[in-house]
């Protein structure tokens, strides 16, 4: 059995969302390709979506480097990146409604097939929350669209910080009124778990080897000494006795 | 029909909790009376609970008067008030476990009978959240115990402020990514609605005439020009077309 230790006394599970819970790439390719066909807009949507996601980390880093400024929520970072990219990709004729539809594509992402049944099992014993760089409004609308049975919603704008800033992991434990060791971070990204583990949280890794499609280079396997390593969220529920 | 205007374009409903959603007085009297009987502890639990609730507003005011200090969550204010009151009421022999059980009584409060069916209806069309002076951990555990189908949880500790501070109402609208006029505050307390209305939120009043038992002096009726006035949450759902 993978994983170094049985978790003890965990009360709450907090989840990375983009990639771990939802398949952002396939969801957006399907959504925007169909939308563009209806609207008669031409473009390489797969390439645009891959570039959009590549803009994600640099856009959060820019917020992090300027802590005196107001925090910028992910919806707004998505919008700024998109405006630049449609220009770079030579996509023309987009209206304000088109841009708004595309940005809210991140509110309509579909979960991986194991997610809803496993969360439903885990919810019987644990407090469940996203801990995502998405903003609360984005995550709330995604949960309603996708039927994600969270108990509460924690996003970057609750803390005014993006992961992996410590304020996010420790802020989640604080709002849950739990010591970090009673909170388990669940993610398909080793770097997210490393940041959580360094602050005392428990960790669970599941691989999502198709998250980035042909561009995936990382996170095919667990690279750290995580509390649980499983094939998917059903395996996490198994290991936690749900 | 009561209420001055039909709500338009409301996207989210935020709810006062203590009194509006849950019957704190009957719940705590039943819970602590049964617990004390099992433990063989003597005391006037009804009087203690009424005094405990009377300590609520002054305890938050003390936090509000000292904004430079760290915010104190409601669980901790409840604990401090309880320690003083058990001494004043001459209740002896309480262990740490007893005090902890009593404080977490606020996590085990029961909803009024109209609440869960009406929230279930409202959830099909609206984002639903508490906006309570309770802390997120308290409200999350209450929701799991009582089956309250919130989409997200907003408590005083998210904002570092207690209602009626404007940071709470406006902070809720900000985290929901909505202008205040697309958010409706639902409460059994006219003063809560007045604070929300002054900031541009929509408002819904329902009476809870037995909230304070024989001590109730206020809020038998709507005293402001609220968007909706209904007999209970089922009536709010009716008015909102759910």
PDB file of N, CA, C and O in Angstrom, chain A residues 90-159:
ATOM      1  N   UNK A  90      -4.862  35.998 -32.866  1.00  0.00           N
ATOM      2  CA  UNK A  90      -5.550  36.552 -34.024  1.00  0.00           C
ATOM      3  C   UNK A  90      -7.025  36.203 -34.096  1.00  0.00           C
ATOM      4  O   UNK A  90      -7.585  36.080 -35.192  1.00  0.00           O
ATOM      5  N   UNK A  91      -7.647  36.041 -32.925  1.00  0.00           N
ATOM      6  CA  UNK A  91      -9.085  35.739 -32.909  1.00  0.00           C
ATOM      7  C   UNK A  91      -9.830  37.074 -32.893  1.00  0.00           C
ATOM      8  O   UNK A  91      -9.625  37.899 -32.004  1.00  0.00           O
ATOM      9  N   UNK A  92     -10.686  37.269 -33.885  1.00  0.00           N
ATOM     10  CA  UNK A  92     -11.302  38.581 -34.081  1.00  0.00           C
ATOM     11  C   UNK A  92     -12.824  38.496 -33.926  1.00  0.00           C
ATOM     12  O   UNK A  92     -13.411  37.435 -34.018  1.00  0.00           O
ATOM     13  N   UNK A  93     -13.380  39.671 -33.663  1.00  0.00           N
ATOM     14  CA  UNK A  93     -14.836  39.788 -33.660  1.00  0.00           C
ATOM     15  C   UNK A  93     -15.494  39.371 -32.364  1.00  0.00           C
ATOM     16  O   UNK A  93     -16.712  39.177 -32.334  1.00  0.00           O
ATOM     17  N   UNK A  94     -14.724  39.225 -31.281  1.00  0.00           N
ATOM     18  CA  UNK A  94     -15.336  38.827 -30.004  1.00  0.00           C
ATOM     19  C   UNK A  94     -16.035  40.021 -29.363  1.00  0.00           C
ATOM     20  O   UNK A  94     -15.473  41.115 -29.278  1.00  0.00           O
ATOM     21  N   UNK A  95     -17.252  39.788 -28.916  1.00  0.00           N
ATOM     22  CA  UNK A  95     -17.996  40.824 -28.198  1.00  0.00           C
ATOM     23  C   UNK A  95     -17.713  40.709 -26.691  1.00  0.00           C
ATOM     24  O   UNK A  95     -17.105  39.739 -26.224  1.00  0.00           O
ATOM     25  N   UNK A  96     -18.193  41.696 -25.955  1.00  0.00           N
ATOM     26  CA  UNK A  96     -18.102  41.625 -24.487  1.00  0.00           C
ATOM     27  C   UNK A  96     -18.792  40.360 -23.970  1.00  0.00           C
ATOM     28  O   UNK A  96     -18.278  39.686 -23.076  1.00  0.00           O
ATOM     29  N   UNK A  97     -19.938  40.021 -24.539  1.00  0.00           N
ATOM     30  CA  UNK A  97     -20.628  38.789 -24.122  1.00  0.00           C
ATOM     31  C   UNK A  97     -19.790  37.546 -24.410  1.00  0.00           C
ATOM     32  O   UNK A  97     -19.788  36.600 -23.607  1.00  0.00           O
ATOM     33  N   UNK A  98     -19.081  37.540 -25.541  1.00  0.00           N
ATOM     34  CA  UNK A  98     -18.222  36.396 -25.849  1.00  0.00           C
ATOM     35  C   UNK A  98     -17.109  36.248 -24.802  1.00  0.00           C
ATOM     36  O   UNK A  98     -16.848  35.149 -24.305  1.00  0.00           O
ATOM     37  N   UNK A  99     -16.448  37.357 -24.495  1.00  0.00           N
ATOM     38  CA  UNK A  99     -15.355  37.307 -23.512  1.00  0.00           C
ATOM     39  C   UNK A  99     -15.877  36.863 -22.155  1.00  0.00           C
ATOM     40  O   UNK A  99     -15.251  36.058 -21.457  1.00  0.00           O
ATOM     41  N   UNK A 100     -17.037  37.380 -21.778  1.00  0.00           N
ATOM     42  CA  UNK A 100     -17.625  37.007 -20.492  1.00  0.00           C
ATOM     43  C   UNK A 100     -17.976  35.518 -20.470  1.00  0.00           C
ATOM     44  O   UNK A 100     -17.720  34.814 -19.479  1.00  0.00           O
ATOM     45  N   UNK A 101     -18.541  35.025 -21.575  1.00  0.00           N
ATOM     46  CA  UNK A 101     -18.861  33.599 -21.660  1.00  0.00           C
ATOM     47  C   UNK A 101     -17.601  32.760 -21.493  1.00  0.00           C
ATOM     48  O   UNK A 101     -17.590  31.752 -20.777  1.00  0.00           O
ATOM     49  N   UNK A 102     -16.533  33.169 -22.145  1.00  0.00           N
ATOM     50  CA  UNK A 102     -15.290  32.383 -22.099  1.00  0.00           C
ATOM     51  C   UNK A 102     -14.686  32.385 -20.692  1.00  0.00           C
ATOM     52  O   UNK A 102     -14.240  31.341 -20.198  1.00  0.00           O
ATOM     53  N   UNK A 103     -14.686  33.545 -20.036  1.00  0.00           N
ATOM     54  CA  UNK A 103     -14.115  33.607 -18.672  1.00  0.00           C
ATOM     55  C   UNK A 103     -14.938  32.753 -17.717  1.00  0.00           C
ATOM     56  O   UNK A 103     -14.383  32.059 -16.853  1.00  0.00           O
ATOM     57  N   UNK A 104     -16.247  32.770 -17.880  1.00  0.00           N
ATOM     58  CA  UNK A 104     -17.073  31.960 -16.982  1.00  0.00           C
ATOM     59  C   UNK A 104     -17.089  30.490 -17.398  1.00  0.00           C
ATOM     60  O   UNK A 104     -17.712  29.673 -16.723  1.00  0.00           O
ATOM     61  N   UNK A 105     -16.374  30.147 -18.465  1.00  0.00           N
ATOM     62  CA  UNK A 105     -16.114  28.734 -18.740  1.00  0.00           C
ATOM     63  C   UNK A 105     -15.456  28.042 -17.547  1.00  0.00           C
ATOM     64  O   UNK A 105     -15.705  26.857 -17.289  1.00  0.00           O
ATOM     65  N   UNK A 106     -14.647  28.779 -16.795  1.00  0.00           N
ATOM     66  CA  UNK A 106     -14.010  28.221 -15.589  1.00  0.00           C
ATOM     67  C   UNK A 106     -15.032  27.956 -14.485  1.00  0.00           C
ATOM     68  O   UNK A 106     -14.723  27.293 -13.496  1.00  0.00           O
ATOM     69  N   UNK A 107     -16.227  28.487 -14.586  1.00  0.00           N
ATOM     70  CA  UNK A 107     -17.313  28.190 -13.632  1.00  0.00           C
ATOM     71  C   UNK A 107     -18.086  26.942 -14.048  1.00  0.00           C
ATOM     72  O   UNK A 107     -18.920  26.464 -13.288  1.00  0.00           O
ATOM     73  N   UNK A 108     -17.857  26.493 -15.292  1.00  0.00           N
ATOM     74  CA  UNK A 108     -18.650  25.379 -15.827  1.00  0.00           C
ATOM     75  C   UNK A 108     -17.817  24.119 -16.032  1.00  0.00           C
ATOM     76  O   UNK A 108     -18.219  23.220 -16.770  1.00  0.00           O
ATOM     77  N   UNK A 109     -16.660  24.036 -15.380  1.00  0.00           N
ATOM     78  CA  UNK A 109     -15.777  22.879 -15.575  1.00  0.00           C
ATOM     79  C   UNK A 109     -16.423  21.615 -15.029  1.00  0.00           C
ATOM     80  O   UNK A 109     -17.154  21.634 -14.043  1.00  0.00           O
ATOM     81  N   UNK A 110     -16.108  20.507 -15.687  1.00  0.00           N
ATOM     82  CA  UNK A 110     -16.702  19.206 -15.321  1.00  0.00           C
ATOM     83  C   UNK A 110     -15.758  18.443 -14.395  1.00  0.00           C
ATOM     84  O   UNK A 110     -14.543  18.426 -14.608  1.00  0.00           O
ATOM     85  N   UNK A 111     -16.312  17.756 -13.411  1.00  0.00           N
ATOM     86  CA  UNK A 111     -15.462  16.942 -12.541  1.00  0.00           C
ATOM     87  C   UNK A 111     -14.996  15.669 -13.247  1.00  0.00           C
ATOM     88  O   UNK A 111     -15.667  15.161 -14.152  1.00  0.00           O
ATOM     89  N   UNK A 112     -13.846  15.139 -12.819  1.00  0.00           N
ATOM     90  CA  UNK A 112     -13.444  13.795 -13.229  1.00  0.00           C
ATOM     91  C   UNK A 112     -14.510  12.805 -12.727  1.00  0.00           C
ATOM     92  O   UNK A 112     -15.173  13.061 -11.714  1.00  0.00           O
ATOM     93  N   UNK A 113     -14.667  11.671 -13.407  1.00  0.00           N
ATOM     94  CA  UNK A 113     -15.818  10.786 -13.090  1.00  0.00           C
ATOM     95  C   UNK A 113     -15.820  10.217 -11.669  1.00  0.00           C
ATOM     96  O   UNK A 113     -16.884   9.889 -11.141  1.00  0.00           O
ATOM     97  N   UNK A 114     -14.658  10.094 -11.046  1.00  0.00           N
ATOM     98  CA  UNK A 114     -14.624   9.538  -9.683  1.00  0.00           C
ATOM     99  C   UNK A 114     -15.041  10.532  -8.609  1.00  0.00           C
ATOM    100  O   UNK A 114     -15.244  10.146  -7.452  1.00  0.00           O
ATOM    101  N   UNK A 115     -15.146  11.820  -8.964  1.00  0.00           N
ATOM    102  CA  UNK A 115     -15.185  12.867  -7.932  1.00  0.00           C
ATOM    103  C   UNK A 115     -16.479  12.894  -7.123  1.00  0.00           C
ATOM    104  O   UNK A 115     -16.462  12.828  -5.888  1.00  0.00           O
ATOM    105  N   UNK A 116     -17.614  13.030  -7.790  1.00  0.00           N
ATOM    106  CA  UNK A 116     -18.860  13.241  -7.036  1.00  0.00           C
ATOM    107  C   UNK A 116     -19.203  12.037  -6.155  1.00  0.00           C
ATOM    108  O   UNK A 116     -19.529  12.203  -4.970  1.00  0.00           O
ATOM    109  N   UNK A 117     -19.096  10.796  -6.668  1.00  0.00           N
ATOM    110  CA  UNK A 117     -19.354   9.666  -5.755  1.00  0.00           C
ATOM    111  C   UNK A 117     -18.395   9.631  -4.567  1.00  0.00           C
ATOM    112  O   UNK A 117     -18.819   9.341  -3.437  1.00  0.00           O
ATOM    113  N   UNK A 118     -17.126   9.925  -4.790  1.00  0.00           N
ATOM    114  CA  UNK A 118     -16.161   9.853  -3.676  1.00  0.00           C
ATOM    115  C   UNK A 118     -16.393  10.979  -2.668  1.00  0.00           C
ATOM    116  O   UNK A 118     -16.321  10.761  -1.453  1.00  0.00           O
ATOM    117  N   UNK A 119     -16.669  12.190  -3.152  1.00  0.00           N
ATOM    118  CA  UNK A 119     -16.941  13.281  -2.207  1.00  0.00           C
ATOM    119  C   UNK A 119     -18.186  12.966  -1.381  1.00  0.00           C
ATOM    120  O   UNK A 119     -18.244  13.271  -0.185  1.00  0.00           O
ATOM    121  N   UNK A 120     -19.170  12.371  -2.025  1.00  0.00           N
ATOM    122  CA  UNK A 120     -20.399  12.019  -1.309  1.00  0.00           C
ATOM    123  C   UNK A 120     -20.099  11.032  -0.180  1.00  0.00           C
ATOM    124  O   UNK A 120     -20.643  11.152   0.929  1.00  0.00           O
ATOM    125  N   UNK A 121     -19.223  10.066  -0.434  1.00  0.00           N
ATOM    126  CA  UNK A 121     -18.811   9.133   0.628  1.00  0.00           C
ATOM    127  C   UNK A 121     -18.010   9.867   1.711  1.00  0.00           C
ATOM    128  O   UNK A 121     -18.262   9.691   2.909  1.00  0.00           O
ATOM    129  N   UNK A 122     -17.047  10.663   1.296  1.00  0.00           N
ATOM    130  CA  UNK A 122     -16.177  11.335   2.271  1.00  0.00           C
ATOM    131  C   UNK A 122     -16.949  12.318   3.144  1.00  0.00           C
ATOM    132  O   UNK A 122     -16.616  12.525   4.317  1.00  0.00           O
ATOM    133  N   UNK A 123     -18.001  12.906   2.582  1.00  0.00           N
ATOM    134  CA  UNK A 123     -18.769  13.925   3.322  1.00  0.00           C
ATOM    135  C   UNK A 123     -19.460  13.350   4.561  1.00  0.00           C
ATOM    136  O   UNK A 123     -19.789  14.092   5.487  1.00  0.00           O
ATOM    137  N   UNK A 124     -19.677  12.038   4.568  1.00  0.00           N
ATOM    138  CA  UNK A 124     -20.350  11.444   5.730  1.00  0.00           C
ATOM    139  C   UNK A 124     -19.469  11.478   6.980  1.00  0.00           C
ATOM    140  O   UNK A 124     -19.978  11.434   8.091  1.00  0.00           O
ATOM    141  N   UNK A 125     -18.157  11.539   6.807  1.00  0.00           N
ATOM    142  CA  UNK A 125     -17.240  11.508   7.964  1.00  0.00           C
ATOM    143  C   UNK A 125     -16.389  12.761   8.130  1.00  0.00           C
ATOM    144  O   UNK A 125     -15.849  12.991   9.214  1.00  0.00           O
ATOM    145  N   UNK A 126     -16.216  13.521   7.062  1.00  0.00           N
ATOM    146  CA  UNK A 126     -15.256  14.630   7.080  1.00  0.00           C
ATOM    147  C   UNK A 126     -15.909  15.924   6.610  1.00  0.00           C
ATOM    148  O   UNK A 126     -16.847  15.898   5.819  1.00  0.00           O
ATOM    149  N   UNK A 127     -15.359  17.027   7.083  1.00  0.00           N
ATOM    150  CA  UNK A 127     -15.666  18.337   6.510  1.00  0.00           C
ATOM    151  C   UNK A 127     -14.905  18.442   5.197  1.00  0.00           C
ATOM    152  O   UNK A 127     -13.711  18.150   5.147  1.00  0.00           O
ATOM    153  N   UNK A 128     -15.595  18.852   4.138  1.00  0.00           N
ATOM    154  CA  UNK A 128     -14.991  18.943   2.803  1.00  0.00           C
ATOM    155  C   UNK A 128     -15.039  20.382   2.297  1.00  0.00           C
ATOM    156  O   UNK A 128     -16.100  21.002   2.288  1.00  0.00           O
ATOM    157  N   UNK A 129     -13.879  20.848   1.840  1.00  0.00           N
ATOM    158  CA  UNK A 129     -13.833  22.184   1.244  1.00  0.00           C
ATOM    159  C   UNK A 129     -12.816  22.199   0.116  1.00  0.00           C
ATOM    160  O   UNK A 129     -11.773  21.550   0.216  1.00  0.00           O
ATOM    161  N   UNK A 130     -13.064  22.969  -0.934  1.00  0.00           N
ATOM    162  CA  UNK A 130     -11.956  23.296  -1.811  1.00  0.00           C
ATOM    163  C   UNK A 130     -10.972  24.195  -1.063  1.00  0.00           C
ATOM    164  O   UNK A 130     -11.368  24.950  -0.177  1.00  0.00           O
ATOM    165  N   UNK A 131      -9.686  24.072  -1.382  1.00  0.00           N
ATOM    166  CA  UNK A 131      -8.724  25.143  -1.055  1.00  0.00           C
ATOM    167  C   UNK A 131      -8.026  25.432  -2.372  1.00  0.00           C
ATOM    168  O   UNK A 131      -7.059  24.779  -2.761  1.00  0.00           O
ATOM    169  N   UNK A 132      -8.566  26.396  -3.062  1.00  0.00           N
ATOM    170  CA  UNK A 132      -8.234  26.641  -4.460  1.00  0.00           C
ATOM    171  C   UNK A 132      -7.811  28.082  -4.647  1.00  0.00           C
ATOM    172  O   UNK A 132      -8.181  28.958  -3.865  1.00  0.00           O
ATOM    173  N   UNK A 133      -7.055  28.313  -5.713  1.00  0.00           N
ATOM    174  CA  UNK A 133      -6.761  29.691  -6.097  1.00  0.00           C
ATOM    175  C   UNK A 133      -7.927  30.354  -6.815  1.00  0.00           C
ATOM    176  O   UNK A 133      -7.896  31.553  -7.069  1.00  0.00           O
ATOM    177  N   UNK A 134      -8.932  29.589  -7.137  1.00  0.00           N
ATOM    178  CA  UNK A 134     -10.153  30.191  -7.656  1.00  0.00           C
ATOM    179  C   UNK A 134     -10.779  31.087  -6.602  1.00  0.00           C
ATOM    180  O   UNK A 134     -10.588  30.889  -5.401  1.00  0.00           O
ATOM    181  N   UNK A 135     -11.532  32.086  -7.047  1.00  0.00           N
ATOM    182  CA  UNK A 135     -12.255  32.940  -6.092  1.00  0.00           C
ATOM    183  C   UNK A 135     -13.532  32.242  -5.641  1.00  0.00           C
ATOM    184  O   UNK A 135     -14.015  31.292  -6.276  1.00  0.00           O
ATOM    185  N   UNK A 136     -14.044  32.693  -4.501  1.00  0.00           N
ATOM    186  CA  UNK A 136     -15.210  32.048  -3.893  1.00  0.00           C
ATOM    187  C   UNK A 136     -16.396  32.038  -4.852  1.00  0.00           C
ATOM    188  O   UNK A 136     -17.104  31.032  -4.965  1.00  0.00           O
ATOM    189  N   UNK A 137     -16.613  33.122  -5.558  1.00  0.00           N
ATOM    190  CA  UNK A 137     -17.740  33.176  -6.489  1.00  0.00           C
ATOM    191  C   UNK A 137     -17.593  32.154  -7.610  1.00  0.00           C
ATOM    192  O   UNK A 137     -18.561  31.471  -7.975  1.00  0.00           O
ATOM    193  N   UNK A 138     -16.397  32.041  -8.158  1.00  0.00           N
ATOM    194  CA  UNK A 138     -16.119  31.035  -9.194  1.00  0.00           C
ATOM    195  C   UNK A 138     -16.374  29.631  -8.643  1.00  0.00           C
ATOM    196  O   UNK A 138     -17.092  28.823  -9.245  1.00  0.00           O
ATOM    197  N   UNK A 139     -15.799  29.332  -7.475  1.00  0.00           N
ATOM    198  CA  UNK A 139     -15.895  27.980  -6.914  1.00  0.00           C
ATOM    199  C   UNK A 139     -17.322  27.632  -6.519  1.00  0.00           C
ATOM    200  O   UNK A 139     -17.749  26.476  -6.636  1.00  0.00           O
ATOM    201  N   UNK A 140     -18.068  28.627  -6.051  1.00  0.00           N
ATOM    202  CA  UNK A 140     -19.460  28.397  -5.660  1.00  0.00           C
ATOM    203  C   UNK A 140     -20.306  28.059  -6.887  1.00  0.00           C
ATOM    204  O   UNK A 140     -21.111  27.120  -6.870  1.00  0.00           O
ATOM    205  N   UNK A 141     -20.121  28.830  -7.948  1.00  0.00           N
ATOM    206  CA  UNK A 141     -20.907  28.575  -9.175  1.00  0.00           C
ATOM    207  C   UNK A 141     -20.497  27.241  -9.809  1.00  0.00           C
ATOM    208  O   UNK A 141     -21.335  26.491 -10.313  1.00  0.00           O
ATOM    209  N   UNK A 142     -19.188  26.932  -9.780  1.00  0.00           N
ATOM    210  CA  UNK A 142     -18.735  25.630 -10.282  1.00  0.00           C
ATOM    211  C   UNK A 142     -19.396  24.501  -9.505  1.00  0.00           C
ATOM    212  O   UNK A 142     -19.857  23.499 -10.084  1.00  0.00           O
ATOM    213  N   UNK A 143     -19.444  24.638  -8.190  1.00  0.00           N
ATOM    214  CA  UNK A 143     -20.030  23.573  -7.359  1.00  0.00           C
ATOM    215  C   UNK A 143     -21.497  23.381  -7.683  1.00  0.00           C
ATOM    216  O   UNK A 143     -21.988  22.247  -7.750  1.00  0.00           O
ATOM    217  N   UNK A 144     -22.217  24.474  -7.891  1.00  0.00           N
ATOM    218  CA  UNK A 144     -23.640  24.339  -8.233  1.00  0.00           C
ATOM    219  C   UNK A 144     -23.804  23.714  -9.619  1.00  0.00           C
ATOM    220  O   UNK A 144     -24.662  22.850  -9.816  1.00  0.00           O
ATOM    221  N   UNK A 145     -22.980  24.136 -10.570  1.00  0.00           N
ATOM    222  CA  UNK A 145     -23.076  23.578 -11.925  1.00  0.00           C
ATOM    223  C   UNK A 145     -22.736  22.093 -11.957  1.00  0.00           C
ATOM    224  O   UNK A 145     -23.346  21.320 -12.699  1.00  0.00           O
ATOM    225  N   UNK A 146     -21.734  21.705 -11.183  1.00  0.00           N
ATOM    226  CA  UNK A 146     -21.193  20.345 -11.279  1.00  0.00           C
ATOM    227  C   UNK A 146     -21.715  19.419 -10.187  1.00  0.00           C
ATOM    228  O   UNK A 146     -21.399  18.231 -10.195  1.00  0.00           O
ATOM    229  N   UNK A 147     -22.483  19.945  -9.233  1.00  0.00           N
ATOM    230  CA  UNK A 147     -22.998  19.107  -8.154  1.00  0.00           C
ATOM    231  C   UNK A 147     -21.925  18.654  -7.167  1.00  0.00           C
ATOM    232  O   UNK A 147     -22.002  17.555  -6.625  1.00  0.00           O
ATOM    233  N   UNK A 148     -20.948  19.509  -6.904  1.00  0.00           N
ATOM    234  CA  UNK A 148     -19.890  19.167  -5.944  1.00  0.00           C
ATOM    235  C   UNK A 148     -20.409  19.424  -4.527  1.00  0.00           C
ATOM    236  O   UNK A 148     -20.769  20.557  -4.209  1.00  0.00           O
ATOM    237  N   UNK A 149     -20.448  18.402  -3.669  1.00  0.00           N
ATOM    238  CA  UNK A 149     -21.125  18.561  -2.367  1.00  0.00           C
ATOM    239  C   UNK A 149     -20.213  19.109  -1.266  1.00  0.00           C
ATOM    240  O   UNK A 149     -20.084  18.511  -0.199  1.00  0.00           O
ATOM    241  N   UNK A 150     -19.579  20.251  -1.500  1.00  0.00           N
ATOM    242  CA  UNK A 150     -18.742  20.873  -0.473  1.00  0.00           C
ATOM    243  C   UNK A 150     -19.554  21.256   0.754  1.00  0.00           C
ATOM    244  O   UNK A 150     -20.723  21.634   0.633  1.00  0.00           O
ATOM    245  N   UNK A 151     -18.902  21.245   1.897  1.00  0.00           N
ATOM    246  CA  UNK A 151     -19.516  21.816   3.106  1.00  0.00           C
ATOM    247  C   UNK A 151     -19.316  23.321   3.179  1.00  0.00           C
ATOM    248  O   UNK A 151     -20.142  24.028   3.776  1.00  0.00           O
ATOM    249  N   UNK A 152     -18.234  23.787   2.657  1.00  0.00           N
ATOM    250  CA  UNK A 152     -17.937  25.231   2.631  1.00  0.00           C
ATOM    251  C   UNK A 152     -16.990  25.472   1.466  1.00  0.00           C
ATOM    252  O   UNK A 152     -16.539  24.525   0.832  1.00  0.00           O
ATOM    253  N   UNK A 153     -16.726  26.748   1.196  1.00  0.00           N
ATOM    254  CA  UNK A 153     -15.910  27.129   0.037  1.00  0.00           C
ATOM    255  C   UNK A 153     -14.785  28.042   0.518  1.00  0.00           C
ATOM    256  O   UNK A 153     -15.053  29.102   1.086  1.00  0.00           O
ATOM    257  N   UNK A 154     -13.557  27.623   0.260  1.00  0.00           N
ATOM    258  CA  UNK A 154     -12.400  28.454   0.588  1.00  0.00           C
ATOM    259  C   UNK A 154     -11.599  28.706  -0.686  1.00  0.00           C
ATOM    260  O   UNK A 154     -11.091  27.771  -1.299  1.00  0.00           O
ATOM    261  N   UNK A 155     -11.492  29.966  -1.055  1.00  0.00           N
ATOM    262  CA  UNK A 155     -10.743  30.352  -2.248  1.00  0.00           C
ATOM    263  C   UNK A 155      -9.699  31.402  -1.892  1.00  0.00           C
ATOM    264  O   UNK A 155      -9.658  31.915  -0.769  1.00  0.00           O
ATOM    265  N   UNK A 156      -8.882  31.718  -2.873  1.00  0.00           N
ATOM    266  CA  UNK A 156      -7.786  32.656  -2.628  1.00  0.00           C
ATOM    267  C   UNK A 156      -8.240  33.990  -2.073  1.00  0.00           C
ATOM    268  O   UNK A 156      -7.544  34.608  -1.253  1.00  0.00           O
ATOM    269  N   UNK A 157      -9.418  34.456  -2.475  1.00  0.00           N
ATOM    270  CA  UNK A 157      -9.854  35.781  -2.029  1.00  0.00           C
ATOM    271  C   UNK A 157     -10.302  35.801  -0.567  1.00  0.00           C
ATOM    272  O   UNK A 157     -10.405  36.878   0.019  1.00  0.00           O
ATOM    273  N   UNK A 158     -10.558  34.647   0.037  1.00  0.00           N
ATOM    274  CA  UNK A 158     -10.840  34.622   1.484  1.00  0.00           C
ATOM    275  C   UNK A 158      -9.596  35.066   2.253  1.00  0.00           C
ATOM    276  O   UNK A 158      -9.704  35.750   3.284  1.00  0.00           O
ATOM    277  N   UNK A 159      -8.433  34.696   1.731  1.00  0.00           N
ATOM    278  CA  UNK A 159      -7.186  34.951   2.459  1.00  0.00           C
ATOM    279  C   UNK A 159      -6.390  36.117   1.873  1.00  0.00           C
ATOM    280  O   UNK A 159      -5.440  36.587   2.496  1.00  0.00           O
TER     281      UNK A 159
END
